[in-house]
Amino acid sequence: MSQAQEFEKVLSGSDTSVAAFDEHKSAVRRIQHFLHSTPAAVPLIVLVLAIIVFGLTIGGRFFSSYTLTLILQQIAIVGILGAAQTLVILTAGIDLSIGVIMVISAVIMGNCAVSYGLPSVLAVAIGLAAGAACGLLNGVLVAYMKLPPFIVTLGTWNIVMATNFIYSANETIRDTDVDVQAPLLHLFALSFKVGTAVLTAGVIAMVALVLLLWYVLNHTAWGRHVYAVGDDQEAAKLSGIQTKKVLMTVYTLAGLIAAFAAWVSIGRNGSISPSAAVTDYNLQAITATVIGGISLFGGRGSILGTLFGAMIVGVVSMGLNMLGADPQWKVLLTGVLIIGAVAVDQWIRKVSA
Amino acid sequence: MAFASSASAAGVGACLITKTDTNPFFVKMKEGATAKAKELGVDLKTYAGKIDGDSESQVAAIESCIADGAKGILITASDTKGIVPTVKKARDAGLLVIALDTPLDPIDAADATFATDNLEAGKLIGAWAAATLGDKAKDAKIGFLDLTPSQPTVDVLRDQGFMMGYGIDVKDPNKIGDEDDARIVGHDVTNGNEEGGRKAMENLLQKDNTINVIHTINEPAAVGAYQALKAVGLESQVLIVSVDGGCPGVKSVAEGVIGATSQQYPLQMAALGIEAIANFAKDGTKPKPTEGKNFFDTGVNLVTDKPANGVKSIDTKEGLAKCWG
């Protein structure tokens, strides 16, 4: 053994530094690099700017804790749906059925509790299960049938919307009936006053959910797999990730979160109306996600950005409301924000090109 | 009713085309038409758009009815201007076309219109609100929760009717928002649903939280507004009035959520429409409009449990017996 040849002795004299990129020192490059490594920064900057601009033009009425927390109440539903949408978009997919999954889950919860007289806890559980089941259907079609997510969810959007109307005969479940028979369904209407600020349980649920998902995406194996699958599915597969399972859990989880959004929406609206299925919640969720800097090509973006994206839309629409602008300007400005967000995303990507 | 009771109209084809078949209002309309058609032996086919605003499906439906050799069409148009050329095709082919609930634009593009007098519906709730407030009516703070930014006719009629009934100068009666009465806090749009009603109410409270009268386009919007008021503890300071008279809405009146609502009668509209088609098939007579109006008025009642002086109303018990949806 002592005669062993010691080839590695020469290593002590060699370079020990690890491979590194050449740093470009120009200011623009550095900004680009910073934004590339902190994807939630752009929407956060835009959000702060929007609040400052409206704060200056409208003054104290806008820049008050009451108004700012009211905006949070108004975006709670879209924020939660946006969180679900983010998971799907991170895998380079898209979920067009998310809004109607929410509506049908709310209708099922309401009917179980009010029309069939089941205990509230059971009604909520059945509603959540229904949402997860819709998501599972999307997941199986995408992961195992290898159909494109856009096509799959375009189909299930129509299927779920029609099922919702057929099942419910579009009968609204009234606020008072829910109050009397199933107060648990109104759980997220609970509000807490801190000075003039008003926080509802729905707002708190939205923030808590986003923080939880942020942790899971960044600090668990499953979360890193979601990013990997979105970045390059083939490479992820070769490195031993069970891509089909990851995709299936993502779509199922998105459906489950949509059903959770349904519970929150019952708290906000009081009554449960099946006709909410014609509202474009799915597109509103995609809008929040895109403005929040999540890349539609998959694998890039931070879920915190989605929360900021939803807030930007909320701030802009409340600000324009208080300025007395025609509602169409809100729509126009939202469109500008979407295109701007994607343009910025492309510019940031150049850093890695 | 001005119609002679029809003999059997066996073999006569009729079509009912509604905006959607999901809205309870149109579901009720379909029920009324189907029951009357069965009674008279009319062969009824029903069509609907996919969503409110889907005019394309309605055009296709009218074309199918012409091809089918139907005698008449009842239609609640999604696009009151856009559908006119297709309606003309049907009339040229010898069909009787009756607009239900929503007048075409121009109104005489159809042979007849059977509808609620929405201006009257607005006037009733306006007059009731003013009478209920009494002396406080002259310094009230009033908010308006309307339908959509495009100001469809029904929206304008109810909004401006409320002002006339209440005693506000409407300036141009065809336009929402040109008034300068100091009592008006503002207008916002709801899309006629709960969520929109809540958001719009929150926006108006941002403008002025001393609001004490709210006009709402329909009951879901009213219920949404009540949610927003309840969240800030102002539900007892505000008088909410509405239009529609759907069963959930009437129940909300009974519970005191809504002060008063103007009830309309979709079932009646459709049943009269089928009778008119049967009569037209028999001897070519066309329905006549109500005296002094350019449409046939199918009636409206104010529903409230707090009657006000000088405003005719029915209570919620009677309202529930006559409600739809």
XYZ file of C-alpha atoms in Angstrom:
678
model
C 0.000 0.000 0.000
C 2.906 2.366 0.803
C 4.103 1.935 -2.773
C 0.892 3.448 -4.037
C 1.521 6.028 -6.712
C 0.570 9.441 -5.469
C -0.666 11.105 -8.612
C -2.659 13.638 -6.655
C 0.293 15.228 -4.943
C 0.625 17.746 -7.752
C -2.846 19.102 -7.043
C -1.675 21.205 -4.125
C 0.069 23.541 -6.551
C -2.875 24.011 -8.901
C -5.576 26.672 -9.058
C -8.284 26.005 -6.468
C -10.830 28.603 -7.521
C -14.181 27.344 -8.806
C -15.418 28.148 -12.309
C -16.891 31.663 -12.355
C -18.623 33.986 -14.807
C -16.910 37.142 -15.989
C -18.550 40.014 -14.173
C -19.749 42.853 -16.379
C -19.375 46.024 -14.441
C -21.632 48.432 -16.359
C -24.460 49.898 -14.228
C -27.188 48.662 -16.558
C -25.710 45.193 -16.480
C -25.627 45.257 -12.715
C -29.285 46.339 -12.509
C -30.173 43.622 -14.971
C -28.309 41.098 -12.910
C -29.998 42.216 -9.690
C -33.437 41.976 -11.273
C -32.588 38.595 -12.718
C -31.680 37.217 -9.328
C -34.640 38.846 -7.502
C -37.648 38.394 -9.796
C -40.134 40.007 -7.376
C -38.250 43.315 -7.426
C -39.784 44.753 -10.614
C -43.444 44.410 -9.562
C -42.574 45.676 -6.081
C -40.962 48.800 -7.578
C -43.974 49.345 -9.870
C -46.349 48.870 -6.927
C -44.534 51.427 -4.770
C -44.420 53.875 -7.697
C -48.162 53.420 -8.365
C -49.003 54.075 -4.694
C -46.791 57.179 -4.674
C -48.271 58.562 -7.924
C -51.884 58.101 -6.802
C -50.998 59.259 -3.288
C -49.658 62.517 -4.708
C -52.521 63.112 -7.169
C -55.389 62.148 -4.849
C -53.844 62.926 -1.495
C -54.702 61.663 1.959
C -57.968 60.002 1.007
C -56.073 57.521 -1.148
C -52.931 57.344 0.950
C -54.782 56.192 4.061
C -54.526 52.857 5.802
C -58.287 52.444 5.304
C -58.105 52.770 1.515
C -54.975 50.670 1.171
C -56.465 47.855 3.229
C -59.719 48.136 1.263
C -57.687 47.460 -1.893
C -56.340 44.327 -0.212
C -59.907 43.185 0.510
C -60.834 43.736 -3.129
C -57.945 41.633 -4.479
C -58.037 38.755 -1.983
C -59.908 36.409 -4.338
C -57.832 37.199 -7.423
C -54.644 37.050 -5.325
C -55.414 33.512 -4.153
C -56.359 32.396 -7.660
C -53.173 34.056 -8.901
C -51.151 31.948 -6.458
C -52.694 28.792 -7.930
C -52.122 30.062 -11.460
C -48.475 30.800 -10.590
C -47.777 27.169 -9.730
C -49.132 26.082 -13.097
C -47.333 28.795 -15.084
C -44.027 27.955 -13.329
C -44.275 24.530 -14.991
C -44.704 26.333 -18.361
C -48.393 25.431 -18.377
C -51.519 27.567 -18.072
C -54.863 26.998 -16.335
C -57.847 28.615 -18.016
C -60.322 26.610 -15.915
C -59.260 28.023 -12.559
C -62.029 30.635 -12.291
C -64.903 28.274 -13.005
C -63.407 25.643 -10.674
C -63.680 28.281 -7.959
C -67.313 29.045 -8.788
C -68.442 25.405 -8.935
C -66.643 24.689 -5.630
C -68.491 27.594 -3.989
C -71.814 26.380 -5.378
C -71.128 22.826 -4.155
C -70.152 24.085 -0.669
C -73.298 26.192 -0.488
C -75.628 23.461 -1.692
C -74.137 20.847 0.639
C -74.581 23.150 3.625
C -77.865 24.887 2.796
C -79.865 22.648 0.438
C -78.731 19.202 1.695
C -78.289 20.307 5.310
C -74.887 18.651 5.799
C -72.657 19.888 8.649
C -70.652 22.955 7.549
C -67.282 21.296 8.074
C -68.279 18.463 5.769
C -69.679 20.904 3.195
C -66.393 22.808 3.089
C -64.433 19.549 2.801
C -66.620 18.361 -0.083
C -66.176 21.716 -1.832
C -62.388 21.551 -1.445
C -62.400 17.952 -2.710
C -64.466 18.958 -5.749
C -61.942 21.655 -6.640
C -59.045 19.237 -6.215
C -60.846 16.662 -8.384
C -61.229 19.190 -11.222
C -57.521 19.984 -10.882
C -56.647 16.283 -10.898
C -58.563 15.860 -14.176
C -56.477 18.689 -15.709
C -53.307 17.104 -14.312
C -54.008 13.630 -15.696
C -54.828 15.016 -19.148
C -51.670 17.153 -19.210
C -49.166 14.766 -17.630
C -50.320 11.329 -18.761
C -52.286 12.037 -21.965
C -49.564 14.507 -23.036
C -52.116 17.095 -24.200
C -51.116 20.787 -24.249
C -52.212 22.582 -21.051
C -53.834 25.430 -23.012
C -56.081 23.011 -24.894
C -56.868 20.843 -21.865
C -57.911 23.738 -19.647
C -59.784 25.455 -22.497
C -61.834 22.271 -22.652
C -62.332 21.867 -18.906
C -63.193 25.594 -18.618
C -66.218 24.939 -20.850
C -67.036 21.598 -19.229
C -66.898 22.907 -15.661
C -68.800 26.111 -16.506
C -71.626 24.173 -18.153
C -71.682 21.610 -15.324
C -71.976 24.468 -12.853
C -75.053 25.880 -14.614
C -76.685 22.484 -15.196
C -76.105 21.358 -11.600
C -77.262 24.586 -9.944
C -80.033 25.706 -12.362
C -78.297 29.039 -11.713
C -80.058 29.465 -8.409
C -78.380 31.898 -6.056
C -77.913 30.736 -2.459
C -78.831 33.673 -0.263
C -76.655 35.381 2.288
C -79.190 34.995 5.105
C -79.620 31.266 4.488
C -75.860 30.769 4.657
C -75.731 32.863 7.839
C -78.434 30.846 9.559
C -77.417 27.345 8.462
C -73.674 27.476 7.853
C -71.879 30.437 9.433
C -68.591 28.568 8.904
C -68.875 29.410 5.193
C -68.645 33.084 6.128
C -65.462 32.495 8.144
C -63.349 34.685 5.873
C -65.649 37.677 6.268
C -64.302 38.156 9.816
C -62.594 41.523 10.018
C -60.029 43.023 12.345
C -59.622 46.749 12.844
C -56.194 48.157 13.553
C -56.703 51.906 13.850
C -58.391 52.810 10.564
C -56.979 49.778 8.760
C -59.421 46.933 8.201
C -58.077 43.456 7.550
C -60.408 40.593 6.736
C -59.601 36.951 7.382
C -59.641 36.606 3.588
C -56.757 39.049 3.203
C -54.770 37.335 5.926
C -55.453 33.964 4.279
C -54.167 35.289 0.953
C -50.916 36.594 2.436
C -50.387 33.454 4.542
C -50.991 31.212 1.528
C -48.516 33.124 -0.646
C -45.847 33.024 2.074
C -46.411 29.296 2.588
C -46.130 28.599 -1.136
C -43.047 30.819 -1.355
C -41.402 28.682 1.343
C -42.425 25.424 -0.316
C -41.217 26.553 -3.758
C -37.856 27.755 -2.490
C -36.996 25.398 0.340
C -38.404 21.987 -0.448
C -37.385 19.385 -2.993
C -40.857 19.414 -4.536
C -40.666 23.168 -4.991
C -37.322 22.995 -6.769
C -38.736 20.217 -8.969
C -41.580 22.527 -10.027
C -39.029 25.091 -11.219
C -36.917 22.426 -12.883
C -39.852 20.944 -14.794
C -40.830 24.409 -16.006
C -37.312 25.324 -17.042
C -36.620 22.188 -19.071
C -38.859 19.177 -18.693
C -36.559 16.850 -20.596
C -33.527 17.775 -18.500
C -35.548 17.422 -15.317
C -36.609 13.945 -16.355
C -33.016 12.918 -17.134
C -31.895 14.131 -13.730
C -34.323 11.768 -12.081
C -37.311 14.013 -11.339
C -40.667 12.267 -11.768
C -41.991 14.978 -14.065
C -45.436 13.406 -14.557
C -46.064 13.265 -10.828
C -44.873 16.844 -10.366
C -47.220 18.090 -13.084
C -50.148 16.139 -11.688
C -49.658 17.450 -8.154
C -49.304 21.022 -9.457
C -52.633 20.969 -11.322
C -54.390 19.199 -8.438
C -53.020 21.712 -5.951
C -54.154 24.556 -8.239
C -57.682 23.132 -8.190
C -57.572 22.784 -4.408
C -56.403 26.388 -3.993
C -59.184 27.532 -6.349
C -61.681 25.809 -4.046
C -60.072 27.594 -1.108
C -60.558 30.869 -3.031
C -64.224 29.847 -3.300
C -64.503 29.693 0.493
C -62.912 33.138 0.754
C -65.249 34.512 -1.938
C -68.325 33.309 -0.018
C -67.031 35.371 2.888
C -66.690 38.472 0.733
C -69.919 38.216 -1.278
C -72.166 36.721 1.389
C -74.359 34.976 -1.139
C -73.296 32.298 -3.637
C -74.194 32.984 -7.245
C -73.504 30.433 -10.016
C -73.596 33.233 -12.612
C -70.195 34.353 -11.311
C -68.927 31.692 -13.755
C -69.133 34.220 -16.601
C -66.730 36.595 -14.803
C -63.207 36.280 -16.263
C -61.495 35.261 -13.002
C -59.140 32.982 -14.947
C -57.819 35.885 -17.005
C -57.630 38.155 -13.945
C -55.478 35.514 -12.233
C -53.219 35.230 -15.292
C -52.967 39.040 -15.385
C -51.808 39.204 -11.752
C -49.278 36.459 -12.430
C -47.849 38.051 -15.574
C -47.650 41.556 -14.091
C -45.972 39.896 -11.109
C -43.090 38.861 -13.340
C -43.765 35.124 -13.598
C -42.500 34.023 -16.996
C -45.015 32.285 -19.256
C -42.096 30.224 -20.610
C -41.910 28.533 -17.215
C -39.277 28.069 -14.552
C -38.802 31.745 -13.705
C -40.374 34.143 -11.231
C -41.251 34.469 -7.575
C -44.736 33.874 -6.182
C -44.313 37.040 -4.102
C -44.364 38.853 -7.446
C -47.867 37.540 -8.110
C -49.085 39.087 -4.872
C -47.539 42.419 -5.932
C -49.059 41.980 -9.400
C -52.547 41.596 -7.953
C -51.933 44.629 -5.736
C -50.808 46.723 -8.729
C -54.087 46.000 -10.522
C -56.011 46.790 -7.322
C -54.143 50.067 -6.708
C -54.592 51.220 -10.307
C -58.321 50.511 -10.361
C -58.990 52.101 -6.961
C -56.835 55.102 -7.891
C -58.639 55.654 -11.173
C -61.994 55.185 -9.398
C -61.157 57.909 -6.927
C -60.041 60.185 -9.756
C -63.478 59.600 -11.314
C -62.053 58.100 -14.504
C -64.138 56.181 -17.038
C -63.946 52.451 -16.106
C -62.556 51.694 -19.571
C -59.278 53.421 -18.643
C -58.708 50.735 -15.996
C -59.002 48.086 -18.669
C -56.678 49.969 -21.016
C -54.040 50.516 -18.357
C -54.166 46.865 -17.315
C -53.385 45.919 -20.917
C -50.410 48.293 -20.980
C -49.118 46.822 -17.700
C -49.335 43.261 -19.060
C -47.324 44.043 -22.185
C -44.853 46.151 -20.191
C -44.302 43.307 -17.708
C -43.522 40.785 -20.426
C -41.196 43.248 -22.189
C -39.275 43.797 -18.944
C -39.112 40.027 -18.390
C -37.577 39.525 -21.839
C -35.038 42.297 -21.221
C -34.005 40.752 -17.914
C -33.607 37.348 -19.539
C -30.909 38.774 -21.807
C -28.619 38.689 -18.803
C -28.441 34.942 -19.072
C -28.231 34.976 -22.873
C -106.093 41.265 -21.668
C -107.217 42.535 -25.034
C -106.887 39.137 -26.691
C -109.826 36.918 -27.442
C -109.159 33.494 -26.014
C -107.522 31.575 -28.803
C -108.903 28.405 -30.187
C -106.466 25.577 -30.717
C -103.422 26.643 -32.670
C -102.261 23.138 -33.464
C -99.405 22.922 -35.935
C -98.354 26.567 -35.470
C -94.605 26.873 -34.934
C -93.116 29.499 -32.591
C -89.633 30.311 -31.338
C -88.470 31.820 -28.069
C -84.942 33.281 -28.168
C -83.518 34.512 -24.857
C -80.179 36.087 -23.916
C -79.099 33.067 -21.875
C -80.862 30.079 -20.386
C -78.991 30.455 -17.113
C -80.484 33.707 -15.814
C -83.560 32.869 -13.655
C -85.465 35.715 -15.356
C -85.213 33.943 -18.720
C -85.756 30.532 -17.157
C -89.102 31.876 -15.907
C -89.853 33.332 -19.326
C -89.246 29.922 -20.892
C -91.583 28.309 -18.330
C -94.349 30.798 -19.131
C -93.968 30.300 -22.877
C -93.813 26.517 -22.628
C -96.954 26.281 -20.462
C -98.953 28.593 -22.748
C -97.727 26.788 -25.888
C -98.804 23.451 -24.442
C -102.238 24.863 -23.609
C -102.781 26.194 -27.144
C -101.062 23.329 -28.966
C -98.349 25.604 -30.355
C -95.127 23.856 -31.339
C -92.491 25.837 -29.418
C -88.726 25.723 -29.917
C -86.443 27.597 -27.520
C -82.974 29.008 -28.154
C -80.530 31.019 -26.057
C -77.174 32.695 -26.288
C -74.259 31.193 -24.383
C -73.708 34.300 -22.260
C -75.339 37.700 -21.963
C -74.101 39.680 -24.952
C -73.784 36.670 -27.280
C -75.609 38.005 -30.353
C -74.164 35.524 -32.808
C -76.161 32.594 -31.373
C -79.313 34.710 -31.591
C -78.742 35.465 -35.286
C -78.278 31.752 -35.943
C -81.460 31.020 -33.960
C -83.574 33.470 -36.006
C -82.222 31.923 -39.221
C -83.174 28.429 -37.984
C -86.691 29.645 -37.155
C -87.178 31.073 -40.655
C -85.927 27.822 -42.178
C -88.228 25.885 -39.834
C -91.295 27.680 -41.198
C -92.254 29.094 -37.787
C -95.107 31.637 -37.613
C -93.530 33.924 -35.047
C -90.507 34.721 -32.898
C -90.267 36.035 -29.336
C -86.858 37.527 -28.631
C -84.969 39.246 -25.808
C -82.132 40.690 -27.857
C -78.562 40.784 -26.571
C -77.537 43.377 -29.151
C -80.583 45.578 -29.725
C -79.108 47.407 -32.742
C -77.075 44.586 -34.238
C -79.947 42.102 -34.443
C -82.181 44.446 -36.505
C -81.119 43.329 -40.035
C -81.723 39.668 -39.113
C -85.099 40.545 -37.580
C -85.981 42.335 -40.826
C -85.188 39.130 -42.747
C -87.645 37.233 -40.535
C -90.396 39.815 -40.967
C -89.836 39.878 -44.735
C -90.329 36.117 -44.675
C -93.752 36.695 -43.082
C -93.001 35.946 -39.424
C -94.382 37.961 -36.521
C -91.468 39.211 -34.393
C -92.143 40.322 -30.807
C -89.440 41.776 -28.575
C -89.799 40.671 -24.942
C -88.390 42.648 -21.985
C -85.785 44.505 -24.078
C -86.999 46.858 -26.862
C -85.075 46.715 -30.152
C -83.349 49.853 -31.371
C -85.345 51.389 -33.062
C -88.334 49.998 -31.161
C -90.431 49.581 -34.333
C -87.905 47.134 -35.808
C -90.129 44.496 -34.167
C -93.884 44.076 -34.813
C -94.527 44.584 -31.108
C -92.717 44.871 -27.775
C -93.973 43.278 -24.551
C -92.027 44.716 -21.658
C -91.940 46.216 -18.216
C -92.118 49.996 -18.195
C -88.636 50.418 -16.711
C -89.044 54.192 -16.410
C -92.176 53.573 -14.331
C -90.301 50.955 -12.261
C -87.654 53.568 -11.493
C -90.219 56.283 -10.708
C -91.986 54.009 -8.198
C -88.867 53.323 -6.107
C -87.768 56.975 -6.380
C -91.123 58.237 -5.145
C -91.140 55.628 -2.364
C -87.634 56.637 -1.206
C -88.557 60.338 -1.147
C -91.840 59.692 0.694
C -90.137 57.397 3.217
C -87.450 59.966 4.023
C -90.042 62.759 4.301
C -88.370 65.996 5.390
C -84.910 64.438 5.143
C -85.318 63.821 1.391
C -84.045 67.279 0.448
C -80.620 66.804 2.028
C -80.120 63.105 1.400
C -76.866 61.702 0.007
C -77.713 59.436 -2.902
C -75.579 56.825 -4.653
C -76.418 55.015 -7.896
C -75.311 51.448 -8.599
C -75.858 51.042 -12.332
C -75.309 48.178 -14.760
C -72.415 48.631 -17.215
C -70.321 51.490 -18.625
C -72.135 51.280 -21.990
C -75.409 52.496 -20.356
C -77.925 50.085 -21.967
C -81.531 51.365 -22.228
C -82.789 49.419 -19.216
C -80.022 50.949 -17.094
C -80.792 54.509 -18.208
C -84.559 54.125 -17.762
C -84.331 52.761 -14.197
C -81.647 55.262 -13.113
C -83.350 58.315 -14.617
C -86.802 57.061 -13.561
C -85.612 56.893 -9.961
C -84.480 60.531 -10.188
C -87.802 61.665 -11.656
C -89.708 59.822 -8.946
C -87.457 61.251 -6.256
C -87.647 64.791 -7.622
C -84.162 65.274 -9.092
C -83.646 67.248 -12.320
C -82.367 64.621 -14.828
C -81.126 67.094 -17.508
C -80.911 64.738 -20.529
C -83.231 61.789 -19.718
C -81.245 59.561 -22.122
C -77.984 60.019 -20.280
C -76.745 58.881 -16.868
C -74.337 61.187 -15.093
C -75.075 64.644 -16.553
C -77.038 65.758 -13.463
C -75.685 68.417 -11.098
C -77.952 67.915 -8.063
C -75.812 68.323 -4.927
C -77.497 65.303 -3.323
C -75.913 62.889 -5.825
C -72.726 61.313 -4.447
C -71.935 59.438 -7.635
C -72.600 56.541 -10.003
C -70.711 53.270 -10.338
C -71.232 50.076 -12.341
C -71.995 46.622 -10.899
C -72.491 44.284 -13.909
C -75.727 43.395 -12.120
C -74.134 40.892 -9.730
C -73.284 40.608 -6.023
C -69.551 41.062 -6.349
C -69.914 44.125 -8.560
C -72.499 45.586 -6.170
C -70.146 45.208 -3.222
C -67.182 46.782 -5.026
C -69.254 49.686 -6.373
C -70.692 50.382 -2.905
C -67.171 50.375 -1.427
C -66.103 52.860 -4.095
C -69.024 55.205 -3.361
C -68.360 55.018 0.391
C -64.806 56.098 -0.412
C -66.299 59.221 -2.004
C -68.714 59.971 0.833
C -69.470 57.761 3.820
C -72.580 59.719 4.805
C -74.545 58.152 1.898
C -78.062 57.252 3.024
C -79.963 56.311 -0.164
C -78.875 53.772 -2.789
C -80.562 53.064 -6.111
C -79.556 49.647 -7.484
C -80.103 48.281 -10.988
C -81.222 44.877 -9.676
C -81.437 42.787 -6.515
C -78.114 40.909 -6.748
C -76.366 44.299 -6.941
C -78.446 45.470 -3.965
C -77.450 42.415 -1.908
C -73.787 43.057 -2.748
C -74.118 46.689 -1.668
C -75.647 45.569 1.628
C -72.598 43.329 2.240
C -70.276 46.312 1.839
C -72.401 48.420 4.211
C -72.591 45.623 6.768
C -68.792 45.286 6.702
C -68.408 48.891 7.864
C -71.449 48.876 10.172
C -73.480 51.365 8.115
C -76.315 49.059 7.029
C -78.878 50.774 9.263
C -78.210 54.310 7.965
C -78.861 53.456 4.304
C -82.109 52.977 2.401
C -81.615 50.558 -0.521
C -84.116 50.369 -3.390
C -84.000 48.045 -6.376
C -85.798 46.670 -9.432
C -86.688 43.095 -10.508
C -88.924 41.282 -8.035
C -87.147 37.940 -8.275
C -87.966 35.584 -5.380
C -84.578 35.987 -3.625
C -84.986 39.758 -3.993
C -88.457 39.806 -2.508
C -87.157 37.735 0.424
C -84.455 40.363 0.910
C -87.202 43.004 1.077
C -89.032 40.936 3.688
C -85.823 40.753 5.731
C -85.291 44.493 5.538
C -82.076 44.267 3.468
C -83.795 46.070 0.590
C -86.388 48.756 1.409
C -88.530 48.375 -1.697
C -88.289 46.811 -5.156
C -90.239 47.198 -8.405
C -91.467 43.790 -9.513
C -91.686 42.784 -13.160
C -93.461 39.802 -14.732
C -91.402 37.779 -17.243
C -93.800 34.828 -17.198
C -96.641 37.101 -18.261
C -94.547 38.607 -21.087
C -93.849 35.203 -22.589
C -97.389 33.828 -22.186
C -98.893 36.887 -23.903
C -96.288 36.565 -26.645
C -97.318 32.987 -27.425
C -101.004 34.026 -27.490
C -100.170 36.819 -29.910
C -98.399 34.415 -32.276
C -101.350 32.002 -32.132
C -103.777 34.836 -32.995
C -101.529 36.042 -35.808
C -101.420 32.524 -37.276
C -105.208 32.310 -37.102
C -106.251 35.586 -38.774
C -103.231 37.831 -39.199
C -104.024 40.248 -36.329
C -101.034 41.917 -34.728
C -100.894 42.956 -31.046
C -101.505 46.659 -30.227
C -99.338 48.695 -27.846
C -100.673 50.075 -24.557
C -102.554 53.371 -24.855
C -100.069 56.268 -24.949
C -96.934 54.068 -25.105
C -94.966 52.563 -27.968
C -94.911 49.095 -26.369
C -97.309 46.740 -24.565
C -96.843 47.285 -20.852
C -96.892 43.984 -18.932
C -97.175 45.784 -15.609
C -95.035 46.590 -12.604
C -95.746 46.606 -8.854
C -93.843 48.160 -5.989
C -93.107 45.498 -3.346
C -92.474 46.696 0.215
C -93.559 46.024 3.786
C -93.309 49.714 4.623
C -95.911 51.400 2.406
C -95.369 55.142 1.896
C -98.050 57.789 1.480
C -99.199 58.342 -2.086
C -97.207 55.429 -3.566
C -99.198 52.322 -4.471
C -97.548 49.091 -3.324
C -98.093 45.401 -2.505
C -96.606 43.628 0.526
C -93.911 40.931 0.368
C -96.470 38.163 0.885
C -98.196 39.063 -2.352
C -94.809 39.770 -3.905
C -93.631 36.251 -3.075
C -96.756 34.757 -4.607
C -96.039 36.582 -7.880
C -92.244 36.421 -7.927
C -90.013 34.654 -10.431
C -86.678 32.823 -10.222
